Amino acid sequence: MTVIDVHAHVFPRISRADARVLRDQDGPWLRDHGDGTGMMMAGDTEYRPVTQALWDPAVRVAEMDAVGVDVQVVSSTPLMFGYDADVARAAEWCDLVNQRMLEHCAAAPDRLVPLCQVPLQDTEAACEAVSKAVRAGHKGVHLGNHVGPRDLDHGAVVEFLAHCAHEGAAVLVHPWDMAADSRTDQYMLAWLVGMTAETHLSILRLALSGAFERLPRDLKLVFAHGGGAFPYLLGRADNAWHRRDIVRKDSALPPSGYLDRFHVDSAVFDERSLRLLVEVMGADRVLLGTDYPFPLGEAEPGALIRSSALSATDQALLLGANAVRLFGLEHLAGTRTLPSEVSR
Amino acid sequence: MTVIDVHAHVFPRISRADARVLRDQDGPWLRDHGDGTGMMMAGDTEYRPVTQALWDPAVRVAEMDAVGVDVQVVSSTPLMFGYDADVARAAEWCDLVNQRMLEHCAAAPDRLVPLCQVPLQDTEAACEAVSKAVRAGHKGVHLGNHVGPRDLDHGAVVEFLAHCAHEGAAVLVHPWDMAADSRTDQYMLAWLVGMTAETHLSILRLALSGAFERLPRDLKLVFAHGGGAFPYLLGRADNAWHRRDIVRKDSALPPSGYLDRFHVDSAVFDERSLRLLVEVMGADRVLLGTDYPFPLGEAEPGALIRSSALSATDQALLLGANAVRLFGLEHLAGTRTLPSEVSR
């Protein structure tokens, strides 16, 4: 079995000077402390302490070996999206980031699979960027769940998503740009509450707006963090759809009618939640995703799935088979056996 | 078995003139159309279409008979809180609302149990109001989950909650005042996503701030809508607490260490979610709550619990026994057998 983590982040080596491609002052860059630690920076601001695995593919692969992950599908981080920048600069920035992501993955081409990022603030530029990235070797796109007030169901974003389907590019949707105020500025509450509400909102808007009706059925859509709050609260949304005209006015089906239109990762950190998630979405629509190497990620990738009461067949789907199918990774499946795999 | 619904709303008959106690222009009042329908109003603005059961205790009790609910613990609606008004006016308004709630319940004293509301914007006034209401016959207080930027863990609110514990008044926390913008102004997304995120935030803030450490252990706290997004995402919060110092800095235990400090209602509308909820909280901490008579409530109160795979013992706890204990309703338990109960 090939174990594939579809939600893992890379912040490639990007200098302060590189960051000026995107913004004059507060562009995102990486401060490498030279001792295995570093800092994600936004201009002069320290955004988050990080470790070398985030940018060094050799360290990354060694850690993957240690925990039994064969392949990572890697994304940049939301701090790098640049959706609020000038379009031309954002397009150039995405080229730079996407090239660094390719270089990171080229260090271990049978272990690391890159997703690109795009200037989503401009549909034409975003479509061009994803087409170019797919030609260069990216397997899909890492997308923020909204661009300012534009959600995934906005006409411009739907057009982009349809283009991704046409290109065969999978789309990993990551929550970001959470409403921040004094109520959520402590304890990482923006990550714990805000991110999961963002993903909940994104999935419901795609369903209730009728956007799923307009999107191609072969669009490969994956939501991070176990679909945020959506799976547990699906009953509430369905009940509202059945009972209020203003909820169902733009959609042919209740939200539960669109579960076959997207996938989710498994990053829920609790076996009971994972069971609910698989019951709601089906075992063919949940993929191992860990948020590696960030501390809010799964400390031991795959452990939650392996320790669950899911059948061996379902575990194999979650641990890798679904990802092989969704990201087109047949060429990497079954080609290697990890030392750690042998010893289990 | 006595079936008790702890999350049911009343908007008593309140005239446009009554509403001027709270605010000159846009106070909440009830427009009765005289045909079994009405409209919750905020000044000149139509807030929500409603039916007679909301304000007429005879209709309410007839509907309770029809669906096999013996007792409702009734609350006002969040539209009526008045937390942003002048304190003196809000205190007078709460007196008016609380008196109308008593009158509503006096029509069927063995079927309807009132909760009061308080001017939470002022701790002293709120404490006075709850003491006065308890003396007048209220069994607890219906509380908004925040007052502007003050959350339940704010010192002033903690002081109020401690006073409620001292008075033996149960506290039903209802989400309200959701951040509203163009992303959530359609499809009742503020109710579907916003409310559940509000409750998630409230529970996490009480845990992560250390407020649960400061609150009396005998405080009777109930959160609406199955705890919002909290139960499904508990693993994410615990994982963050264990892995990031900035998450755990003010709390002795991870969020899962405080599950014995509050209760939740059962309004989740999906058997899989109800199972998760009972697994996470324990069967002695989940109470039948339906959001009656609003359309986003449970259409057939108690049906979800009765159709679940929970044991008969656990079902009895959820359907009524937990509420008897929490709200002190021993005098109403076992005193009556509904026709609908007999016929089942």
XYZ file of C-alpha atoms in Angstrom:
688
model
C 0.000 0.000 0.000
C 1.221 3.458 -0.923
C 0.510 5.979 1.826
C -0.210 9.461 0.456
C -0.682 12.650 2.482
C -2.625 15.169 0.379
C -2.532 18.087 2.829
C 1.071 19.068 3.512
C 2.646 22.482 3.240
C 5.903 23.799 1.807
C 7.283 27.266 2.294
C 10.147 27.188 -0.180
C 13.256 29.269 0.345
C 12.034 32.737 -0.540
C 14.187 35.714 0.309
C 13.104 39.139 1.412
C 14.137 40.357 -2.037
C 12.031 37.642 -3.738
C 9.023 38.775 -1.725
C 9.228 42.214 -3.328
C 7.930 40.625 -6.514
C 4.564 40.489 -4.752
C 4.641 43.535 -2.488
C 7.034 46.348 -1.767
C 6.938 46.022 2.006
C 5.110 43.126 3.601
C 5.538 40.223 1.206
C 5.929 36.701 2.618
C 9.431 35.284 2.958
C 11.336 32.667 4.898
C 13.918 33.486 7.576
C 16.203 30.474 7.947
C 17.941 30.534 11.336
C 20.489 27.946 10.217
C 19.823 25.689 13.222
C 16.887 23.697 11.881
C 14.395 26.409 12.793
C 13.053 29.374 10.923
C 10.313 31.943 10.807
C 7.596 32.585 8.272
C 7.729 36.349 7.778
C 5.344 38.927 6.386
C 7.661 41.849 5.731
C 9.071 42.718 9.157
C 6.400 40.758 11.034
C 7.104 37.321 12.502
C 4.126 35.239 11.402
C 4.880 31.745 12.670
C 7.881 29.736 13.935
C 8.642 26.783 11.693
C 11.143 23.969 11.262
C 13.452 22.921 8.455
C 11.100 20.229 7.141
C 8.968 23.055 5.788
C 11.567 24.102 3.238
C 14.193 21.345 3.050
C 13.104 18.331 0.973
C 15.819 16.078 2.455
C 14.541 16.670 6.000
C 10.972 16.299 4.759
C 11.630 12.913 3.123
C 13.525 11.659 6.156
C 10.541 12.539 8.351
C 8.195 10.869 5.855
C 10.331 7.730 6.042
C 10.189 7.793 9.830
C 6.393 7.878 9.958
C 5.589 5.722 6.956
C 4.340 8.278 4.473
C 5.314 7.313 0.918
C 4.127 10.386 -0.943
C 3.112 13.919 -0.055
C 1.003 16.119 -2.304
C 2.439 19.476 -1.260
C 0.951 22.971 -1.248
C 2.310 26.397 -0.465
C 0.817 28.132 2.590
C -2.146 30.555 2.622
C 0.199 33.364 3.717
C 1.667 33.109 0.206
C -1.564 33.402 -1.837
C -1.241 37.115 -2.653
C -4.898 37.438 -3.703
C -5.053 41.092 -2.642
C -2.029 42.204 -4.672
C -1.872 43.803 -8.092
C -2.730 41.105 -10.661
C 0.430 41.394 -12.751
C 2.640 41.198 -9.661
C 0.568 38.325 -8.228
C 0.920 36.397 -11.509
C 4.687 36.865 -11.501
C 4.778 35.880 -7.822
C 2.781 32.696 -8.480
C 5.253 31.804 -11.255
C 8.083 32.215 -8.766
C 6.356 30.200 -6.030
C 5.274 27.476 -8.446
C 8.810 27.155 -9.798
C 10.219 26.830 -6.247
C 7.585 24.187 -5.470
C 8.692 22.229 -8.553
C 12.320 22.483 -7.441
C 11.406 21.300 -3.929
C 9.611 18.263 -5.360
C 12.336 17.542 -7.943
C 14.596 16.602 -5.034
C 12.459 13.474 -4.536
C 10.214 13.078 -7.573
C 8.840 9.717 -6.472
C 7.911 11.119 -3.045
C 6.741 14.707 -3.551
C 3.918 15.896 -5.809
C 3.425 19.649 -6.258
C 0.250 21.722 -6.342
C 0.482 25.230 -7.767
C -1.080 28.483 -6.615
C -2.777 31.054 -8.849
C -3.716 34.770 -8.869
C -7.371 34.023 -8.101
C -8.263 37.731 -8.034
C -8.290 37.615 -11.854
C -9.994 34.699 -13.580
C -8.098 34.938 -16.856
C -4.736 35.175 -15.104
C -5.690 32.309 -12.768
C -6.695 30.081 -15.691
C -3.451 30.881 -17.502
C -1.444 30.143 -14.367
C -3.009 26.752 -13.755
C -2.625 25.706 -17.402
C 1.026 26.719 -17.351
C 1.594 24.957 -14.025
C -0.012 21.716 -15.201
C 2.252 21.721 -18.259
C 5.229 22.207 -15.943
C 4.326 19.229 -13.779
C 1.909 20.436 -11.096
C -0.910 17.999 -10.356
C -3.419 20.586 -9.249
C -3.935 23.843 -7.433
C -3.962 24.905 -3.796
C -6.765 27.442 -3.498
C -7.905 29.843 -0.780
C -11.594 29.405 0.005
C -12.456 32.988 -0.872
C -11.057 36.137 -2.452
C -12.291 38.968 -0.296
C -16.086 38.890 -0.660
C -15.974 36.424 -3.584
C -16.712 32.891 -2.490
C -16.224 29.714 -4.502
C -19.742 30.082 -5.920
C -18.983 33.506 -7.430
C -19.265 33.401 -11.216
C -15.601 34.258 -11.719
C -14.414 31.500 -9.384
C -16.848 28.964 -10.857
C -15.355 29.776 -14.259
C -11.881 29.132 -12.871
C -12.961 25.853 -11.255
C -14.506 24.697 -14.539
C -11.161 25.456 -16.207
C -9.388 23.326 -13.580
C -11.767 20.465 -14.416
C -10.943 20.931 -18.101
C -7.216 20.791 -17.302
C -7.677 17.758 -15.044
C -6.142 19.770 -12.206
C -7.313 18.747 -8.735
C -8.248 21.633 -6.407
C -7.346 21.557 -2.723
C -9.376 24.267 -0.989
C -7.753 25.706 2.124
C -9.535 28.082 4.516
C -7.802 31.396 5.020
C -8.366 35.108 5.639
C -10.548 34.471 8.663
C -12.465 37.414 10.071
C -10.192 38.581 12.883
C -11.210 40.542 15.938
C -10.587 40.703 19.660
C -12.767 37.635 20.182
C -10.512 35.334 18.124
C -7.054 36.888 18.474
C -5.965 34.562 21.291
C -5.403 30.785 21.586
C -5.298 30.372 17.787
C -9.084 30.657 17.817
C -8.984 31.965 14.249
C -7.489 28.587 13.292
C -9.714 26.496 15.555
C -13.049 28.250 14.969
C -12.479 30.605 12.039
C -10.892 28.138 9.613
C -13.469 25.453 10.250
C -16.327 27.947 9.812
C -14.754 29.171 6.555
C -14.749 25.668 5.094
C -18.290 25.056 6.367
C -19.384 28.266 4.631
C -17.612 27.396 1.377
C -19.231 23.973 1.034
C -22.699 25.280 1.943
C -22.422 28.189 -0.493
C -21.487 25.824 -3.351
C -24.534 23.689 -2.507
C -27.150 26.341 -1.689
C -26.236 28.756 -4.488
C -26.669 26.033 -7.088
C -22.980 26.304 -8.074
C -22.572 22.527 -7.901
C -25.228 22.350 -10.648
C -23.110 24.608 -12.855
C -19.731 22.989 -12.173
C -18.501 20.032 -14.260
C -19.073 16.708 -12.558
C -15.444 15.727 -13.155
C -14.078 18.637 -11.091
C -11.764 17.175 -8.444
C -12.426 19.208 -5.324
C -10.906 18.529 -1.883
C -11.625 20.484 1.296
C -9.104 20.558 4.132
C -9.586 19.780 7.843
C -12.267 17.148 7.399
C -14.602 19.625 5.725
C -14.431 22.024 8.666
C -17.677 22.080 10.631
C -19.740 20.919 7.632
C -20.078 17.143 8.205
C -21.393 17.373 11.780
C -23.822 20.158 10.876
C -25.099 18.722 7.595
C -28.367 17.705 9.263
C -28.959 21.295 10.364
C -28.446 22.526 6.791
C -30.665 19.836 5.270
C -33.418 20.536 7.797
C -33.253 24.249 6.977
C -33.351 23.513 3.229
C -36.484 21.403 3.609
C -38.230 23.886 5.865
C -37.399 27.375 4.551
C -37.958 28.635 1.007
C -35.199 31.223 1.388
C -32.694 28.417 2.042
C -33.640 26.182 -0.898
C -34.480 28.845 -3.482
C -31.364 28.428 -5.653
C -30.526 24.735 -5.315
C -32.140 21.636 -6.800
C -31.065 19.366 -3.955
C -30.495 19.727 -0.222
C -26.815 19.995 0.767
C -26.630 16.227 1.335
C -27.472 15.794 -2.357
C -24.064 17.153 -3.369
C -21.781 14.977 -1.266
C -20.649 13.183 -4.418
C -19.199 16.421 -5.773
C -16.253 16.853 -3.427
C -13.736 15.170 -1.157
C -12.318 16.018 2.269
C -9.098 15.266 4.076
C -8.918 13.266 7.295
C -7.424 15.932 9.601
C -9.964 15.710 12.447
C -7.765 14.334 15.253
C -10.461 12.209 16.873
C -11.582 8.726 15.962
C -15.236 9.513 16.625
C -15.098 12.474 14.269
C -13.317 10.391 11.634
C -16.072 7.800 11.856
C -18.748 10.454 11.400
C -16.783 11.899 8.495
C -16.541 8.544 6.709
C -20.202 7.792 7.418
C -21.265 11.124 5.932
C -18.877 11.358 2.975
C -18.236 7.686 2.199
C -14.843 5.972 2.415
C -14.051 6.829 -1.204
C -14.219 10.572 -0.470
C -11.908 10.939 2.542
C -8.156 11.259 1.952
C -5.280 11.220 4.406
C -4.349 14.859 5.010
C -2.253 15.973 7.952
C -1.367 19.688 7.693
C 2.282 18.579 7.931
C 4.631 19.987 9.144
C 2.647 22.555 11.128
C 2.002 21.981 14.822
C -1.766 22.047 14.310
C -1.312 19.022 12.069
C -1.424 15.313 12.877
C 1.623 14.482 14.983
C 1.832 10.927 13.645
C 0.489 10.977 10.063
C -1.924 8.151 9.378
C -2.116 6.995 13.009
C -5.731 8.134 13.386
C -6.853 6.142 10.339
C -4.819 3.077 11.300
C -6.150 3.061 14.877
C -9.767 3.509 13.752
C -12.411 0.813 13.526
C -12.581 1.277 9.744
C -12.171 -1.918 7.718
C -8.784 -2.663 6.170
C -10.316 -1.920 2.774
C -11.583 1.482 3.867
C -8.301 2.290 5.591
C -6.461 1.573 2.347
C -8.778 3.926 0.475
C -8.172 6.739 2.972
C -4.437 6.127 3.321
C -3.658 6.253 -0.368
C -5.948 4.654 -2.959
C -8.313 7.631 -3.108
C -5.372 9.990 -3.606
C -3.927 7.832 -6.397
C -7.223 8.110 -8.250
C -7.895 11.790 -7.526
C -4.423 13.196 -8.215
C -3.515 10.721 -10.966
C -0.617 9.143 -9.072
C -0.769 5.660 -10.575
C 2.902 6.007 -11.550
C 3.875 6.328 -7.882
C 1.600 3.632 -6.468
C 3.195 0.393 -5.476
C 6.611 1.369 -6.783
C 8.336 1.378 -3.425
C 8.248 -0.240 -0.038
C 9.427 1.812 2.865
C 11.721 0.324 5.475
C 9.096 1.316 8.037
C 6.462 -0.454 5.974
C 8.465 -3.656 5.969
C 8.950 -3.574 9.723
C 5.253 -3.200 10.505
C -41.375 9.064 31.185
C -41.721 12.842 31.137
C -40.529 14.342 27.842
C -38.999 17.787 28.286
C -37.866 20.142 25.529
C -35.339 22.604 26.967
C -34.831 24.729 23.859
C -38.137 26.305 22.827
C -38.857 29.946 22.154
C -41.683 32.291 23.107
C -42.250 35.737 21.687
C -44.977 36.953 24.004
C -47.550 39.471 22.849
C -45.539 42.671 22.841
C -46.968 45.744 21.181
C -45.158 48.413 19.246
C -45.779 50.698 22.238
C -44.310 48.115 24.653
C -41.177 47.964 22.495
C -40.543 51.662 23.156
C -39.547 50.686 26.678
C -36.358 49.329 25.108
C -35.794 51.612 22.128
C -37.491 54.635 20.622
C -37.612 53.318 17.062
C -36.519 49.771 16.352
C -37.547 47.776 19.404
C -38.781 44.181 18.941
C -42.528 43.576 18.894
C -45.040 41.059 17.623
C -47.434 41.724 14.757
C -50.381 39.318 15.102
C -52.160 38.887 11.751
C -55.205 37.348 13.428
C -55.169 34.295 11.142
C -52.735 32.097 13.049
C -49.719 33.835 11.547
C -47.667 36.804 12.621
C -44.403 38.603 12.147
C -41.516 39.240 14.519
C -40.783 42.919 14.005
C -37.814 45.163 14.756
C -39.397 48.601 14.554
C -40.676 48.863 10.980
C -38.574 45.931 9.767
C -40.086 42.473 9.221
C -37.646 40.126 10.926
C -39.205 36.677 10.582
C -42.632 35.160 9.774
C -43.968 33.141 12.697
C -47.049 31.181 13.766
C -49.445 31.471 16.669
C -47.751 28.752 18.721
C -44.978 31.263 19.329
C -47.180 33.523 21.454
C -50.370 31.577 22.264
C -49.934 29.041 25.082
C -53.141 27.158 24.147
C -51.872 26.491 20.629
C -48.456 25.640 22.031
C -49.797 23.069 24.474
C -52.051 21.527 21.807
C -48.998 21.087 19.558
C -47.025 19.639 22.472
C -49.827 17.134 23.037
C -49.804 16.177 19.373
C -46.093 15.350 19.319
C -45.718 13.927 22.815
C -43.824 16.691 24.591
C -44.889 16.933 28.257
C -42.961 20.016 29.284
C -41.186 22.868 27.535
C -38.567 25.030 29.206
C -39.210 28.227 27.283
C -36.970 31.168 26.419
C -37.528 34.504 24.732
C -35.762 34.992 21.389
C -32.337 36.568 20.818
C -33.992 39.448 18.947
C -35.387 40.468 22.336
C -32.116 40.526 24.341
C -31.559 44.288 24.170
C -27.899 44.035 25.190
C -26.946 47.135 23.238
C -29.561 49.401 24.799
C -29.250 51.839 27.682
C -28.951 49.781 30.889
C -31.903 51.323 32.733
C -34.177 50.850 29.738
C -32.875 47.304 29.167
C -33.552 46.432 32.825
C -37.109 47.740 32.588
C -37.534 45.871 29.277
C -36.294 42.595 30.805
C -38.827 43.051 33.635
C -41.558 43.438 31.033
C -40.419 40.423 28.987
C -39.921 38.256 32.057
C -43.415 39.125 33.338
C -44.945 38.218 29.954
C -43.026 34.928 29.954
C -44.461 34.144 33.418
C -47.957 34.928 32.150
C -47.449 32.697 29.105
C -46.353 29.815 31.321
C -49.092 30.425 33.916
C -51.604 29.299 31.288
C -50.245 25.752 31.685
C -48.076 25.663 34.794
C -47.533 21.900 34.641
C -46.412 22.115 30.997
C -44.433 25.339 30.599
C -41.343 26.399 32.562
C -39.969 29.926 32.028
C -36.410 31.158 31.666
C -35.783 34.870 32.127
C -33.569 37.271 30.223
C -31.258 39.862 31.768
C -29.484 43.115 30.845
C -26.133 41.390 30.408
C -24.415 44.651 29.411
C -24.299 45.531 33.138
C -23.263 42.852 35.613
C -24.944 44.376 38.648
C -28.220 44.909 36.780
C -28.024 41.400 35.310
C -27.463 39.846 38.741
C -30.380 41.808 40.186
C -32.595 40.757 37.291
C -31.859 37.054 37.626
C -32.375 37.112 41.406
C -35.690 38.878 40.975
C -36.764 36.489 38.210
C -35.892 33.392 40.229
C -38.009 34.699 43.106
C -40.862 35.246 40.650
C -40.725 31.672 39.362
C -38.179 31.560 36.548
C -36.021 28.438 36.552
C -33.021 30.004 34.908
C -31.817 32.464 32.323
C -31.664 32.524 28.548
C -28.370 34.182 27.667
C -26.789 35.460 24.460
C -23.334 34.002 23.909
C -21.647 37.379 23.877
C -22.233 41.069 24.536
C -20.447 42.878 21.760
C -16.771 42.052 22.247
C -17.347 40.517 25.701
C -17.478 36.739 25.585
C -18.620 34.395 28.343
C -15.078 34.308 29.726
C -14.974 38.084 30.257
C -14.611 38.906 33.954
C -17.964 40.670 34.100
C -19.816 37.744 32.540
C -17.988 35.204 34.687
C -19.147 37.197 37.713
C -22.725 37.025 36.433
C -22.471 33.283 35.749
C -21.143 32.697 39.266
C -24.155 34.609 40.581
C -26.446 32.319 38.546
C -24.775 29.310 40.161
C -25.337 30.903 43.578
C -29.019 31.410 42.735
C -29.357 27.878 41.347
C -30.458 29.382 38.030
C -29.651 27.258 34.991
C -28.170 29.138 32.034
C -29.176 28.318 28.458
C -26.638 29.947 26.155
C -27.978 30.857 22.732
C -25.774 32.070 19.860
C -26.714 35.434 18.447
C -25.332 38.628 16.913
C -23.442 36.738 14.221
C -20.956 38.696 12.149
C -22.981 39.589 9.072
C -21.643 40.407 5.636
C -22.340 39.734 1.977
C -20.926 36.224 2.360
C -23.583 35.119 4.866
C -26.604 37.278 4.019
C -28.294 34.618 1.871
C -29.713 31.132 2.535
C -29.787 31.737 6.317
C -26.021 31.135 6.341
C -25.721 33.318 9.436
C -27.913 30.719 11.176
C -26.301 27.674 9.607
C -22.637 28.709 9.833
C -22.573 31.817 12.035
C -24.599 30.487 14.962
C -22.716 27.204 15.115
C -19.370 29.007 14.977
C -20.513 31.357 17.754
C -21.274 28.447 20.086
C -18.013 26.735 19.110
C -16.164 29.938 19.990
C -17.975 30.371 23.306
C -17.177 26.879 24.569
C -13.538 27.069 23.461
C -13.071 30.495 25.060
C -14.430 29.232 28.384
C -11.982 26.321 28.217
C -8.852 27.988 26.823
C -9.103 31.187 28.878
C -9.230 29.205 32.110
C -12.721 30.556 32.866
C -13.989 27.073 33.666
C -11.370 27.013 36.445
C -12.834 30.184 37.935
C -16.506 29.272 37.589
C -18.322 27.321 40.330
C -18.580 23.631 39.570
C -22.322 23.699 40.271
C -23.051 26.205 37.500
C -25.709 24.673 35.255
C -24.698 25.624 31.733
C -26.442 24.440 28.554
C -25.390 25.289 24.999
C -27.913 25.213 22.159
C -27.749 23.397 18.797
C -25.724 20.432 19.969
C -22.829 22.634 21.026
C -22.518 24.193 17.569
C -19.422 22.971 15.757
C -17.581 22.180 19.015
C -18.155 18.419 19.442
C -16.932 17.411 15.978
C -13.904 19.705 16.208
C -12.879 18.893 19.771
C -9.991 16.762 18.522
C -8.627 19.724 16.559
C -8.726 21.911 19.676
C -7.143 19.265 21.906
C -4.389 18.639 19.364
C -3.663 22.371 19.195
C -3.620 22.632 23.005
C -1.079 19.827 23.274
C 1.144 21.169 20.514
C 1.153 24.967 20.851
C 2.100 26.940 23.948
C -0.002 29.911 22.835
C -3.100 27.693 22.841
C -2.600 26.148 26.290
C -1.095 29.112 28.127
C -4.148 29.989 30.247
C -5.827 26.629 30.844
C -4.916 23.743 33.120
C -6.560 21.126 30.943
C -7.163 20.615 27.239
C -10.703 21.473 26.094
C -11.770 17.833 26.515
C -10.945 18.186 30.217
C -13.914 20.519 30.738
C -16.701 18.449 29.195
C -18.126 17.848 32.669
C -18.733 21.559 33.090
C -21.583 22.049 30.631
C -24.484 20.451 28.801
C -25.777 20.687 25.238
C -29.132 20.249 23.575
C -29.867 17.571 20.982
C -30.777 19.829 18.029
C -28.441 18.301 15.418
C -30.999 16.802 12.977
C -28.908 13.751 12.058
C -28.591 10.461 13.863
C -24.868 10.183 13.129
C -24.257 13.616 14.645
C -26.377 12.748 17.678
C -24.315 9.619 18.217
C -21.080 11.617 18.049
C -22.565 14.179 20.421
C -23.517 11.551 23.003
C -20.158 9.813 22.627
C -18.303 13.080 23.225
C -20.476 14.611 25.965
C -21.919 11.505 27.632
C -25.643 10.639 27.765
C -26.104 12.566 30.999
C -25.092 15.854 29.339
C -27.336 15.945 26.268
C -30.905 17.254 26.637
C -33.789 17.255 24.189
C -33.879 20.726 22.639
C -35.725 21.477 19.432
C -35.740 25.229 18.708
C -39.557 24.973 18.649
C -41.550 26.533 17.032
C -39.105 27.957 14.520
C -38.723 26.313 11.115
C -35.030 25.663 11.715
C -36.118 23.493 14.654
C -36.859 19.787 14.840
C -40.090 19.153 12.925
C -41.061 16.216 15.138
C -39.637 16.888 18.614
C -37.926 13.840 20.090
C -38.110 11.781 16.882
C -34.351 11.927 16.335
C -33.623 10.596 19.822
C -36.328 7.919 19.615
C -35.151 6.683 16.217
C -31.506 6.577 17.299
C -29.526 3.502 18.283
C -29.141 4.858 21.831
C -30.210 2.485 24.594
C -33.637 2.966 26.177
C -31.867 4.183 29.319
C -29.889 6.794 27.414
C -32.932 7.871 25.431
C -34.797 8.462 28.703
C -31.943 10.624 29.966
C -31.961 12.757 26.823
C -35.740 12.951 26.529
C -36.358 14.194 30.031
C -34.427 12.853 33.011
C -31.436 15.132 32.461
C -33.738 18.155 32.251
C -35.552 17.182 35.455
C -32.224 17.166 37.268
C -30.733 20.267 35.654
C -33.762 22.569 35.839
C -35.150 21.151 39.106
C -38.380 19.861 37.597
C -39.006 16.938 39.940
C -42.465 18.366 40.671
C -43.435 17.941 37.004
C -41.899 14.511 36.416
C -44.239 11.560 36.219
C -47.327 13.584 37.106
C -49.100 13.132 33.816
C -49.534 10.723 30.955
C -50.269 12.195 27.587
C -52.931 10.713 25.342
C -50.269 10.517 22.660
C -47.991 8.679 25.086
C -50.669 6.118 25.847
C -51.400 5.476 22.211
C -47.777 4.725 21.309
